[in-house]
Tab-separated table of C-alpha atoms and ligand atoms in Angstrom:
chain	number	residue	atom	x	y	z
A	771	UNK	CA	0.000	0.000	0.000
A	772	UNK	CA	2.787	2.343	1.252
A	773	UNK	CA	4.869	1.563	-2.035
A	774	UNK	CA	2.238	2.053	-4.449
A	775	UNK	CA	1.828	5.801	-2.720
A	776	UNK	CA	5.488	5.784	-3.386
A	777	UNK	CA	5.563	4.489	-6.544
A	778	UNK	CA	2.828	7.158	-7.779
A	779	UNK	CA	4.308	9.854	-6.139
A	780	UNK	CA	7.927	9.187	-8.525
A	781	UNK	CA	5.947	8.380	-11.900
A	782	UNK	CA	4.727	12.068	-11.338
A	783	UNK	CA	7.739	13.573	-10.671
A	784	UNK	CA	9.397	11.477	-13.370
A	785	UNK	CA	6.218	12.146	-15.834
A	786	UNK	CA	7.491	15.803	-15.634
A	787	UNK	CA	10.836	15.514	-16.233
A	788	UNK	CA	11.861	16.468	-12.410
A	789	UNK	CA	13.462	12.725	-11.283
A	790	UNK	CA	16.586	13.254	-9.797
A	791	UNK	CA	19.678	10.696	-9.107
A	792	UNK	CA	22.957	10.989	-7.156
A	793	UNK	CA	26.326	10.774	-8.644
A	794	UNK	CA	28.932	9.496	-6.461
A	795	UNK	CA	32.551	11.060	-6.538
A	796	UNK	CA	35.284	8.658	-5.721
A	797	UNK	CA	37.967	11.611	-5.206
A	798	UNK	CA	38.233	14.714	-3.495
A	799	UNK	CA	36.036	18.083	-5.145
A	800	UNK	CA	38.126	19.684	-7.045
A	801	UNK	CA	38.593	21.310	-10.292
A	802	UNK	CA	38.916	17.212	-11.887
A	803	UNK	CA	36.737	14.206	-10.038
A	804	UNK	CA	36.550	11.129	-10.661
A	805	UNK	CA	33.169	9.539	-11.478
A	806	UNK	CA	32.178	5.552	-12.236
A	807	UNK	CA	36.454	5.090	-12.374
A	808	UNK	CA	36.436	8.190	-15.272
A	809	UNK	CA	37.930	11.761	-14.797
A	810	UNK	CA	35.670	14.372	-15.466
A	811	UNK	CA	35.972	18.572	-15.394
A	812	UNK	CA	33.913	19.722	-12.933
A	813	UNK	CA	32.106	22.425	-13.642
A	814	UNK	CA	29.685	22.833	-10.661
A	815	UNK	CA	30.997	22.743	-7.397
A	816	UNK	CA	30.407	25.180	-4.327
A	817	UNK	CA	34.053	25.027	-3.782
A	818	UNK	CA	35.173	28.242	-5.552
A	819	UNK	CA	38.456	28.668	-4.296
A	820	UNK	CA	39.490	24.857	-4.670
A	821	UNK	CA	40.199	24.098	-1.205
A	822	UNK	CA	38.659	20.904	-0.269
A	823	UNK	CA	41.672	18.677	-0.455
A	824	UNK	CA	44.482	21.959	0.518
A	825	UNK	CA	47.303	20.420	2.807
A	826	UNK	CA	46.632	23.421	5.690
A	827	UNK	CA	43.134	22.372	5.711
A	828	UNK	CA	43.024	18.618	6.066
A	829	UNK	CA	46.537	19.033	8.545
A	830	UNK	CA	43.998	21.096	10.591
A	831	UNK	CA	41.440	18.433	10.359
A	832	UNK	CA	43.925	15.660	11.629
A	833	UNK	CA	44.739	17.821	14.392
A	834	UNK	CA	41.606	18.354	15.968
A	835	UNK	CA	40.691	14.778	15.751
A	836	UNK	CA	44.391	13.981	17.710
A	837	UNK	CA	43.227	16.374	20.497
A	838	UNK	CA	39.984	16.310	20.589
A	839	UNK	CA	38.664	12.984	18.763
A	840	UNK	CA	35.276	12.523	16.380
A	841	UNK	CA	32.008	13.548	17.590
A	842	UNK	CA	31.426	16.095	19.784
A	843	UNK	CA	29.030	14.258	21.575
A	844	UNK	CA	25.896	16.749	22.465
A	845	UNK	CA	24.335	19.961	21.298
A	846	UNK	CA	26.164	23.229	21.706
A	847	UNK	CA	24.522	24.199	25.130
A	848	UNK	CA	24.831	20.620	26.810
A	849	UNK	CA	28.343	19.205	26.214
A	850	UNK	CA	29.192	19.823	22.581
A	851	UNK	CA	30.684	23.435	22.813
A	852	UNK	CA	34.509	22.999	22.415
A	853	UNK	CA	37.046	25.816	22.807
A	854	UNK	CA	37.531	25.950	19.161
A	855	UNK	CA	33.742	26.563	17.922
A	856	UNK	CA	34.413	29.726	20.449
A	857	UNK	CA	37.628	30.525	18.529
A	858	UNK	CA	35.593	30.044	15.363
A	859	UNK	CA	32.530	32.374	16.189
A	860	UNK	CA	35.358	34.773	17.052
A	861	UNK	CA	37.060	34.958	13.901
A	862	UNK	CA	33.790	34.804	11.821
A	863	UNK	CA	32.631	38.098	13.925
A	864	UNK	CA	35.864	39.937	13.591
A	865	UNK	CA	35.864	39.132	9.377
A	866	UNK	CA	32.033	40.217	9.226
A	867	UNK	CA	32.858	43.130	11.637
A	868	UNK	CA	30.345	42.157	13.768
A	869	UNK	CA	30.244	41.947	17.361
A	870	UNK	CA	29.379	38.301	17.653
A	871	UNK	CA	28.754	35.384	15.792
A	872	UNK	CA	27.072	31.635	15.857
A	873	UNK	CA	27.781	28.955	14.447
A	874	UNK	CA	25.127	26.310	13.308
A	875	UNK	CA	25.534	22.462	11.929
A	876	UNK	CA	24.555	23.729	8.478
A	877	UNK	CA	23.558	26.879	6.455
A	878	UNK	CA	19.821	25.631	6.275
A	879	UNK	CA	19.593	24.803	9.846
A	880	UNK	CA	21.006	27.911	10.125
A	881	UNK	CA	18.446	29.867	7.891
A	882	UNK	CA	15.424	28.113	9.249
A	883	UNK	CA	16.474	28.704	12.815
A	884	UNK	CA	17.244	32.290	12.959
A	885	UNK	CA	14.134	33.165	10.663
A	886	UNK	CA	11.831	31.450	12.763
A	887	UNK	CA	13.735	32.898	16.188
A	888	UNK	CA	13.529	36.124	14.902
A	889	UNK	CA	10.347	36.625	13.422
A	890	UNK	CA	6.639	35.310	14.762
A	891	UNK	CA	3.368	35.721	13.858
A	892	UNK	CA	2.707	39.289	14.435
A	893	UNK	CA	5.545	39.721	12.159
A	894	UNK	CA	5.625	40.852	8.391
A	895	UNK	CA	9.019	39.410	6.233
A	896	UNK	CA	9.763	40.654	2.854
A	897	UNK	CA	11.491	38.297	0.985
A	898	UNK	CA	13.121	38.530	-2.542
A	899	UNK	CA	11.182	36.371	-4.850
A	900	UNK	CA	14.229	34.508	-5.565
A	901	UNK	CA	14.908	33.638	-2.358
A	902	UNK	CA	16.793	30.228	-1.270
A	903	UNK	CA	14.924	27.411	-0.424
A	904	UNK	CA	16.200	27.611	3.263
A	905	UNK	CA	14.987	30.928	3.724
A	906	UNK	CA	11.337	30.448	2.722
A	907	UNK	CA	11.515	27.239	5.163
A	908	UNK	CA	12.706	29.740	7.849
A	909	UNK	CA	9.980	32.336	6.750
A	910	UNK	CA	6.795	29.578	7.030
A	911	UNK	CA	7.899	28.384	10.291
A	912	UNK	CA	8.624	31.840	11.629
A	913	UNK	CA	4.231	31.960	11.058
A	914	UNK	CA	4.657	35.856	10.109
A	915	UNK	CA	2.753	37.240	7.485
A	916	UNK	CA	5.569	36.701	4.231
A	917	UNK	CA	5.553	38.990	1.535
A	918	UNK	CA	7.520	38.459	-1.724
A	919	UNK	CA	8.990	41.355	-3.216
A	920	UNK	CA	10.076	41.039	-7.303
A	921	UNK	CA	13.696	39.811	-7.434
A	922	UNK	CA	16.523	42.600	-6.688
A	923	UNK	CA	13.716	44.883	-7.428
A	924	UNK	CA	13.920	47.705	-4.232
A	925	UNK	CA	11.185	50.200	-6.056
A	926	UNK	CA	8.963	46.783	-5.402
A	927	UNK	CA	10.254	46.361	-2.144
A	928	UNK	CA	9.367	50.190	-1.172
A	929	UNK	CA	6.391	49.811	-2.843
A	930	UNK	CA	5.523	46.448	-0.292
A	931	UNK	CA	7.140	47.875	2.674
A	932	UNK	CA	4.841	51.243	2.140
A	933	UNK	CA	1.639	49.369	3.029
A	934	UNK	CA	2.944	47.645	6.149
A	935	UNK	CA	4.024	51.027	7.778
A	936	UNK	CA	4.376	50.515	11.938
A	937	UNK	CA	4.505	46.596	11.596
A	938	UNK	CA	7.738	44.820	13.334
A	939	UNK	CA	9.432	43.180	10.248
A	940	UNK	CA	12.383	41.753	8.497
A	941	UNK	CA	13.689	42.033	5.120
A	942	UNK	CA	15.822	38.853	4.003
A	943	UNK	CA	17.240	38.072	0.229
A	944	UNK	CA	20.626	36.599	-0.645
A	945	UNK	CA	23.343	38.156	-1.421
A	946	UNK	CA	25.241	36.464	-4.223
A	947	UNK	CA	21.807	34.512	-5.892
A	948	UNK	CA	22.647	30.675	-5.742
A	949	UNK	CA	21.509	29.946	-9.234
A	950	UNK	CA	21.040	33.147	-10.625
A	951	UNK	CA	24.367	34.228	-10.203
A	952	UNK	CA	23.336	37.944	-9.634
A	953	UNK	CA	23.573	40.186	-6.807
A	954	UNK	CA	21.341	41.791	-4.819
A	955	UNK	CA	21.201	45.595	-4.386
A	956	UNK	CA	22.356	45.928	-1.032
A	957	UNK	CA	22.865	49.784	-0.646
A	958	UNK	CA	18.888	50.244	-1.997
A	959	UNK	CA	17.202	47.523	0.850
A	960	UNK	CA	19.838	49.452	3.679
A	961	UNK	CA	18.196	52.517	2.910
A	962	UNK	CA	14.529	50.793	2.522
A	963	UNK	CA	15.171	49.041	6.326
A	964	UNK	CA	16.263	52.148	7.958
A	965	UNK	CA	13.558	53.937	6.840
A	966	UNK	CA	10.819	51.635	7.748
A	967	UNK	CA	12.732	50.650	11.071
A	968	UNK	CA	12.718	47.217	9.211
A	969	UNK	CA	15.452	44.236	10.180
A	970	UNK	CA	17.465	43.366	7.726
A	971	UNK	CA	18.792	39.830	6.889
A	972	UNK	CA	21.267	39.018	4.270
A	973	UNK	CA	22.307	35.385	3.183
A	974	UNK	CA	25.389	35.440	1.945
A	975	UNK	CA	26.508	31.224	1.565
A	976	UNK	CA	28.065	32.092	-1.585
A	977	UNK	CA	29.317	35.303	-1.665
A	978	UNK	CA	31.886	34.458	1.735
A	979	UNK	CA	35.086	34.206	0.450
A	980	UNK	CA	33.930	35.114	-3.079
A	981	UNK	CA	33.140	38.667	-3.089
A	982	UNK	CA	34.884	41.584	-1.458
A	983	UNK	CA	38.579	42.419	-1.398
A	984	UNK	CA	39.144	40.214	1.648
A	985	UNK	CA	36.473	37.963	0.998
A	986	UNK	CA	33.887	39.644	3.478
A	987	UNK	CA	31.063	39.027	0.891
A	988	UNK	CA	28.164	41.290	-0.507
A	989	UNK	CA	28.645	44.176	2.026
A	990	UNK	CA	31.840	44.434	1.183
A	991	UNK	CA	31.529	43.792	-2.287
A	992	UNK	CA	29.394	47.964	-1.630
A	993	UNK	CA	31.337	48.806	0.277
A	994	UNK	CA	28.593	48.663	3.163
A	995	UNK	CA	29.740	49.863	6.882
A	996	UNK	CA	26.516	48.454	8.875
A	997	UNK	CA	23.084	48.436	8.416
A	998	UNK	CA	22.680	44.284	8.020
A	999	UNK	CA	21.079	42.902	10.938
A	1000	UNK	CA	21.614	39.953	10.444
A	1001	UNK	CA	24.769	38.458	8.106
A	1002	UNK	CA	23.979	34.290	7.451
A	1003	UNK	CA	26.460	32.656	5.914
A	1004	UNK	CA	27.745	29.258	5.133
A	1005	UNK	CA	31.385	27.158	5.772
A	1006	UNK	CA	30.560	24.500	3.176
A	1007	UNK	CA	31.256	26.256	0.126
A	1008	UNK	CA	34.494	28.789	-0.548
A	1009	UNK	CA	35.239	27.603	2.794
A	1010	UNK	CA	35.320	24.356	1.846
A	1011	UNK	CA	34.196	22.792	5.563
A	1012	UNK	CA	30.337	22.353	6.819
A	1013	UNK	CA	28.219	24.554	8.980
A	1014	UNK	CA	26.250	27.437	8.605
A	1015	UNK	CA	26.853	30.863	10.725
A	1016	UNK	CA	25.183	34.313	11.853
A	1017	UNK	CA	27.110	37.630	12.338
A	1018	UNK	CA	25.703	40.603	14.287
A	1019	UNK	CA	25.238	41.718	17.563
A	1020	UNK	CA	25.792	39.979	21.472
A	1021	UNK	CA	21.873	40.015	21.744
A	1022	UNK	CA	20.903	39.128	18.509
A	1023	UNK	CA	23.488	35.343	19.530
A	1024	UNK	CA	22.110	35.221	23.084
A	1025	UNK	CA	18.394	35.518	21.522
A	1026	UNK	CA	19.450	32.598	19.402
A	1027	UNK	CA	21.413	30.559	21.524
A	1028	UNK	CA	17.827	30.647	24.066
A	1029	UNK	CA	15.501	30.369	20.810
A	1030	UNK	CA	16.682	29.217	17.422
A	1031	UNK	CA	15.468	25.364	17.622
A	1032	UNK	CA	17.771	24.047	15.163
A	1033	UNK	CA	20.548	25.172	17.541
A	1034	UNK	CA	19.436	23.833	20.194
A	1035	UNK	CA	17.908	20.365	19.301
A	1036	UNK	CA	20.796	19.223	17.756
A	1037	UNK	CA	24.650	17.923	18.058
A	1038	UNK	CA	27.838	20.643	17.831
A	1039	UNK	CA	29.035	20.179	14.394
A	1040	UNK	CA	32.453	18.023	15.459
A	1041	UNK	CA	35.449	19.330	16.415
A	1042	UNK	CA	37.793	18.740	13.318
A	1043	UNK	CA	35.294	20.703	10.846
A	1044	UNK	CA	35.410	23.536	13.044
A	1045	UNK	CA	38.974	23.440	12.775
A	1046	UNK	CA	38.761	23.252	9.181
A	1047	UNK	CA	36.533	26.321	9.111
A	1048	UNK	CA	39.063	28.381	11.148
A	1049	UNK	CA	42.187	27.420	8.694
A	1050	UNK	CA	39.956	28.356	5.558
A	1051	UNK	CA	38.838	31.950	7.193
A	1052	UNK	CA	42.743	32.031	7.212
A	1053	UNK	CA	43.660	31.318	4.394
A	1054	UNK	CA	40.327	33.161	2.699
A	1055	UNK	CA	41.149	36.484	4.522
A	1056	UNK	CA	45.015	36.591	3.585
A	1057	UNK	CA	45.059	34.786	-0.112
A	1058	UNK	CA	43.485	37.303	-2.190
A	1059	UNK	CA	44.997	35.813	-4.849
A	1060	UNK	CA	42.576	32.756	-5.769
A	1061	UNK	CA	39.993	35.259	-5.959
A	1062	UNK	CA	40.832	37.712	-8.159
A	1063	UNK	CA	41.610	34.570	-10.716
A	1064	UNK	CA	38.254	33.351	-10.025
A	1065	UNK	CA	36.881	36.439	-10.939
A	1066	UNK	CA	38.738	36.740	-13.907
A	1067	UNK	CA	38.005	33.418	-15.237
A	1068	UNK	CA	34.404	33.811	-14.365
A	1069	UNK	CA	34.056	37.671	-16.654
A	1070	UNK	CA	35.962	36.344	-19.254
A	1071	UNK	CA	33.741	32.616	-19.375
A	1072	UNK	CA	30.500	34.739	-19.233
A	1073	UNK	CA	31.949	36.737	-22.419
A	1074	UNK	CA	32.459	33.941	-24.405
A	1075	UNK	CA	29.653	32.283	-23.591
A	1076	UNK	CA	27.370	35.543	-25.146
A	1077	UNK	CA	29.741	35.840	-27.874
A	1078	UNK	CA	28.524	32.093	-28.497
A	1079	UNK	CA	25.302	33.292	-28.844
A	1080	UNK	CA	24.226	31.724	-25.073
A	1081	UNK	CA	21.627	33.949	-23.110
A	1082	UNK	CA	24.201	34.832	-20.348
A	1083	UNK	CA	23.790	38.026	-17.945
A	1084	UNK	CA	26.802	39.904	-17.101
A	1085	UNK	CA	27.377	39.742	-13.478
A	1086	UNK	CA	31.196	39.394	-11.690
A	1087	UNK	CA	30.184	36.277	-10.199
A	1088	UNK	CA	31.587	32.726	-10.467
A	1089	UNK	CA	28.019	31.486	-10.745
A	1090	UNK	CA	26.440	31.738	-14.071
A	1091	UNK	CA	22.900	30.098	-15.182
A	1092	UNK	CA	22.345	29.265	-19.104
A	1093	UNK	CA	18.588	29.613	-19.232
A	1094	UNK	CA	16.880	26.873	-21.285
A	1095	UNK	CA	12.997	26.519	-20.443
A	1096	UNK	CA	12.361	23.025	-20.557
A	1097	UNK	CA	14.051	20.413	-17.959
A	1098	UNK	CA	14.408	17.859	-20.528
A	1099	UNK	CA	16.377	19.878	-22.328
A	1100	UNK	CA	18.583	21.232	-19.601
A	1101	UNK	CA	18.765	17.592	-18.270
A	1102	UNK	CA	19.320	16.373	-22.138
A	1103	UNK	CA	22.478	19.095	-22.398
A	1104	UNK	CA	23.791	18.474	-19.207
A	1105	UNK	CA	23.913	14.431	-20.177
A	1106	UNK	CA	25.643	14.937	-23.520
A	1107	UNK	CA	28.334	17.368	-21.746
A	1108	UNK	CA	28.774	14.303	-19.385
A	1109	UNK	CA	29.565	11.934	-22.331
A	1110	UNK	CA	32.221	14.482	-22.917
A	1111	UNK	CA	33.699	14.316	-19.499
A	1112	UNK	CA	32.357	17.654	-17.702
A	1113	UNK	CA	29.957	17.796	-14.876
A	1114	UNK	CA	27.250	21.005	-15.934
A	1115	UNK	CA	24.404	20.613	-13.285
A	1116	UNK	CA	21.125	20.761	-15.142
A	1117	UNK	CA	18.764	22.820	-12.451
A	1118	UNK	CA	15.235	22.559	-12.535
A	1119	UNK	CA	11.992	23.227	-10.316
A	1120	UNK	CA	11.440	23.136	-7.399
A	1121	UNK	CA	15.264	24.983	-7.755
A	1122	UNK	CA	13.997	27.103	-9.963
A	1123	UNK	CA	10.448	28.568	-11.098
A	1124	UNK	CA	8.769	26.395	-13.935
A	1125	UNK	CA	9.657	27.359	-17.633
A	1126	UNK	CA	13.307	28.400	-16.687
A	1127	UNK	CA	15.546	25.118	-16.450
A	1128	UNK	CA	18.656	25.655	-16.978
A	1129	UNK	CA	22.214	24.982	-16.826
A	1130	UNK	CA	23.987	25.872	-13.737
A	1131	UNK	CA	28.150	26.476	-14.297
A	1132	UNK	CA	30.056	27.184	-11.034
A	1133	UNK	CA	33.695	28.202	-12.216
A	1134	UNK	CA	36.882	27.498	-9.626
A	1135	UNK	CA	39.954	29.423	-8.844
A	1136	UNK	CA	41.442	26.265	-9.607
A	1137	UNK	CA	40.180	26.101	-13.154
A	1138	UNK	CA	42.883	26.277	-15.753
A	1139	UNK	CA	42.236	28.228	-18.713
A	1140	UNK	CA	42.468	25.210	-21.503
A	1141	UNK	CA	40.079	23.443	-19.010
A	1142	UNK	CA	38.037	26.421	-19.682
A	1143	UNK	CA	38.539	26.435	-23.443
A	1144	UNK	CA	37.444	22.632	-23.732
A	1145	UNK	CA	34.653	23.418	-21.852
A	1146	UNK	CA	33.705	26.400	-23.769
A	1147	UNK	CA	34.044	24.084	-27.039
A	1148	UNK	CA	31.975	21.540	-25.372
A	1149	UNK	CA	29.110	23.460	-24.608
A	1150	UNK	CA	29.214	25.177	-28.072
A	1151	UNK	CA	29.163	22.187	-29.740
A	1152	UNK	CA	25.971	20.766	-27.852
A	1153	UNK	CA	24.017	24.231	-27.848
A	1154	UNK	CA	24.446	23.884	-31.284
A	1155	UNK	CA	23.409	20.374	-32.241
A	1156	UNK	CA	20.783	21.238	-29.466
A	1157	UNK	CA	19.125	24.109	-31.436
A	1158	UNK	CA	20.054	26.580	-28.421
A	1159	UNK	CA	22.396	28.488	-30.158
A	1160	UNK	CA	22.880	29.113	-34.243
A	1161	UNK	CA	25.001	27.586	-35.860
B	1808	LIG	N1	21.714	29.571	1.504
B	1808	LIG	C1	22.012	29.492	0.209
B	1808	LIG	C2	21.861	30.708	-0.632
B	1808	LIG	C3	22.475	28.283	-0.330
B	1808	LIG	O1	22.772	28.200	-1.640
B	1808	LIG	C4	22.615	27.156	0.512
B	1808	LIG	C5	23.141	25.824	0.014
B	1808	LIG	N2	23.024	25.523	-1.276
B	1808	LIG	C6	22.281	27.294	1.857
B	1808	LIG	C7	21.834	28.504	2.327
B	1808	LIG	C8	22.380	26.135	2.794
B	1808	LIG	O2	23.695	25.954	3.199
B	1808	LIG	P1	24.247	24.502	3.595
B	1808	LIG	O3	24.507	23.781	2.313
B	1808	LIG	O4	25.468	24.791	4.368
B	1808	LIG	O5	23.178	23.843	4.399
């Protein structure tokens, strides 16, 4: 009985082109994996700067687990807070010049538990339409009215924010858009918060490490002093560990610490990840290096891509979406780049709204330029035999 529910509930998803399957990596991420014993260009990972299998990093990880072994055994306010996540929520605070910081297991546990620790049901949130996943989970269990604002669109925002005047709110977006690529206009929703007395909350998983001169992400990207609430971020991407984190002030953390659930109900993320966190901030804050390549190799990929004839926007971001409609045909290019040995995530809904599947290409620091040139070559060949560009 329970399988047929099962078994109906796939041939849907499968009937519209939405079934989804692991692949399994038998090497570290990096810029080459190794897939079903073959070596394929990878052309999709969160790991921007390459760092998943750097010697500081995994020397830090065997460290921690010498002194202070594998799990750390409870939840952060029974016996799982080491000496090191303190260390880490330090260093997070001082690079997000913030007073304090948190740290959480992951970035959606994260989202979902300051959101909902935050905000309750008296509360209005404006969110950008675009909004990560995590972050509309946070908003519906907050129970506050949500309102969606159009995406990076502050006139809209004004507009929205005009007709709650006197309500306690928040207003939450990304920073650095995890499929879009784009950025969202942080100086316009500073001004929009202060003037409605509104909270601000910016998620910025992929811009840490990615944007800014030292890496401090969208606000610094501006050029922002203040005005962000509340800075989310995540240690599983650039950073190349796990965990999520929040940056702002000593009673923002103590409110969270006493009410975010996901905090609370579950274990400290384990010693030897925290230590890997603290050796990437370190390397993250003085490497500039890796990042100005990645942002080179990510303008100059975008331009050849629209000189291909591919629908690409022009943001300096390594993320960058080739919009193709249909999922079978985003899941149909994505498959034929795989026969030629590179990994181009095909992203569809729920990811993204219906009628804008796509290809999703996350370029590396590590990338080398004739990687780059194959892959360029690759996916010209298939738009074209695909119809998605002329030939
Ligand atoms: N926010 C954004 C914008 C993300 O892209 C992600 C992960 N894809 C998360 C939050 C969740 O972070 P984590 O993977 O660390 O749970």
């Amino acid at each position: 009985m329970t399988e047929n529910l099962f078994d109906k509930k796939l041939q849907q998803i499968k009937a519209d082109g939405l079934h989804r399957q692991m692949r399994y990596l038998e090497s570290p991420q990096g810029s080459h994996v190794r897939i079903a014993g073959e070596d394929i260009l990878m052309l999709s990972s969160n790991s921007y700067l390459g760092l998943c299998f750097d010697d500081r990093l995994r020397s830090a990880a065997h460290a921690a687990l010498e002194q202070y072994g594998t799990g750390s055994g409870g939840s952060r306010l029974t016996t799982g807070s080491y000496d090191i996540h303190k260390k880490l929520e330090e260093e997070i605070a001082a690079f997000k010049g913030t007073e304090a910081a948190l740290v959480f297991a992951t970035g959606y546990m994260a989202n979902v538990g300051i959101i909902s620790a935050v905000a309750g049901k008296n509360w209005v949130i404006f969110s950008d339409r675009l909004s990560h996943a995590s972050i509309i989970d946070g908003c519906r269990l907050s129970g506050a009215e949500i309102v969606v604002y159009e995406h990076c669109n502050p006139a809209d925002l004004e507009r929205k924010t005009s007709r709650y005047r006197g309500r306690q709110g928040l207003i939450v977006t990304d920073g650095l858009f995890s499929v879009d690529g784009d950025i969202a206009p942080l100086p316009a929703l500073v001004e929009i918060a202060r003037k409605h007395q509104l909270l601000l909350m910016v998620d910025d998983a992929h811009a840490t490490g990615v944007l800014g001169k030292n890496g401090g992400g969208t606000a610094e990207h501006f050029g922002l002093d203040g005005g962000i609430d509340i800075v989310m971020g995540t240690l599983s991407k650039a950073l190349a560990s796990e965990g999520g984190f929040v940056a702002g002030s000593h009673s923002l953390m103590d409110c969270l610490v006493n009410s975010a659930r996901s905090f609370i109900f579950s274990t400290a993320p384990a010693p030897a990840t925290i230590a890997v966190s603290i050796a990437a901030l370190d390397i993250v804050r003085k490497e500039p290096a890796a990042r100005e390549t990645l942002r080179g190799h990510s303008l100059w990929f975008r331009k050849e891509l629209r000189t291909m004839g591919f629908n690409v926007e022009d943001h300096p971001t390594p993320i960058i979406s080739i919009v193709l409609g249909r999922p079978d045909v985003a899941v149909d290019f994505s498959k034929r780049l795989m026969a030629k040995k590179i990994f181009v995530s095909a992203i569809r809904p729920p990811t993204v709204p219906a009628g804008t599947s796509r290809l999703r290409i996350n370029i590396m620091a590590t990338h080398k330029k004739e990687e780059l040139t194959r892959a360029l070559v690759a996916i010209g060949d298939v738009g074209r035999s695909l119809g998605v560009i002329s030939s």
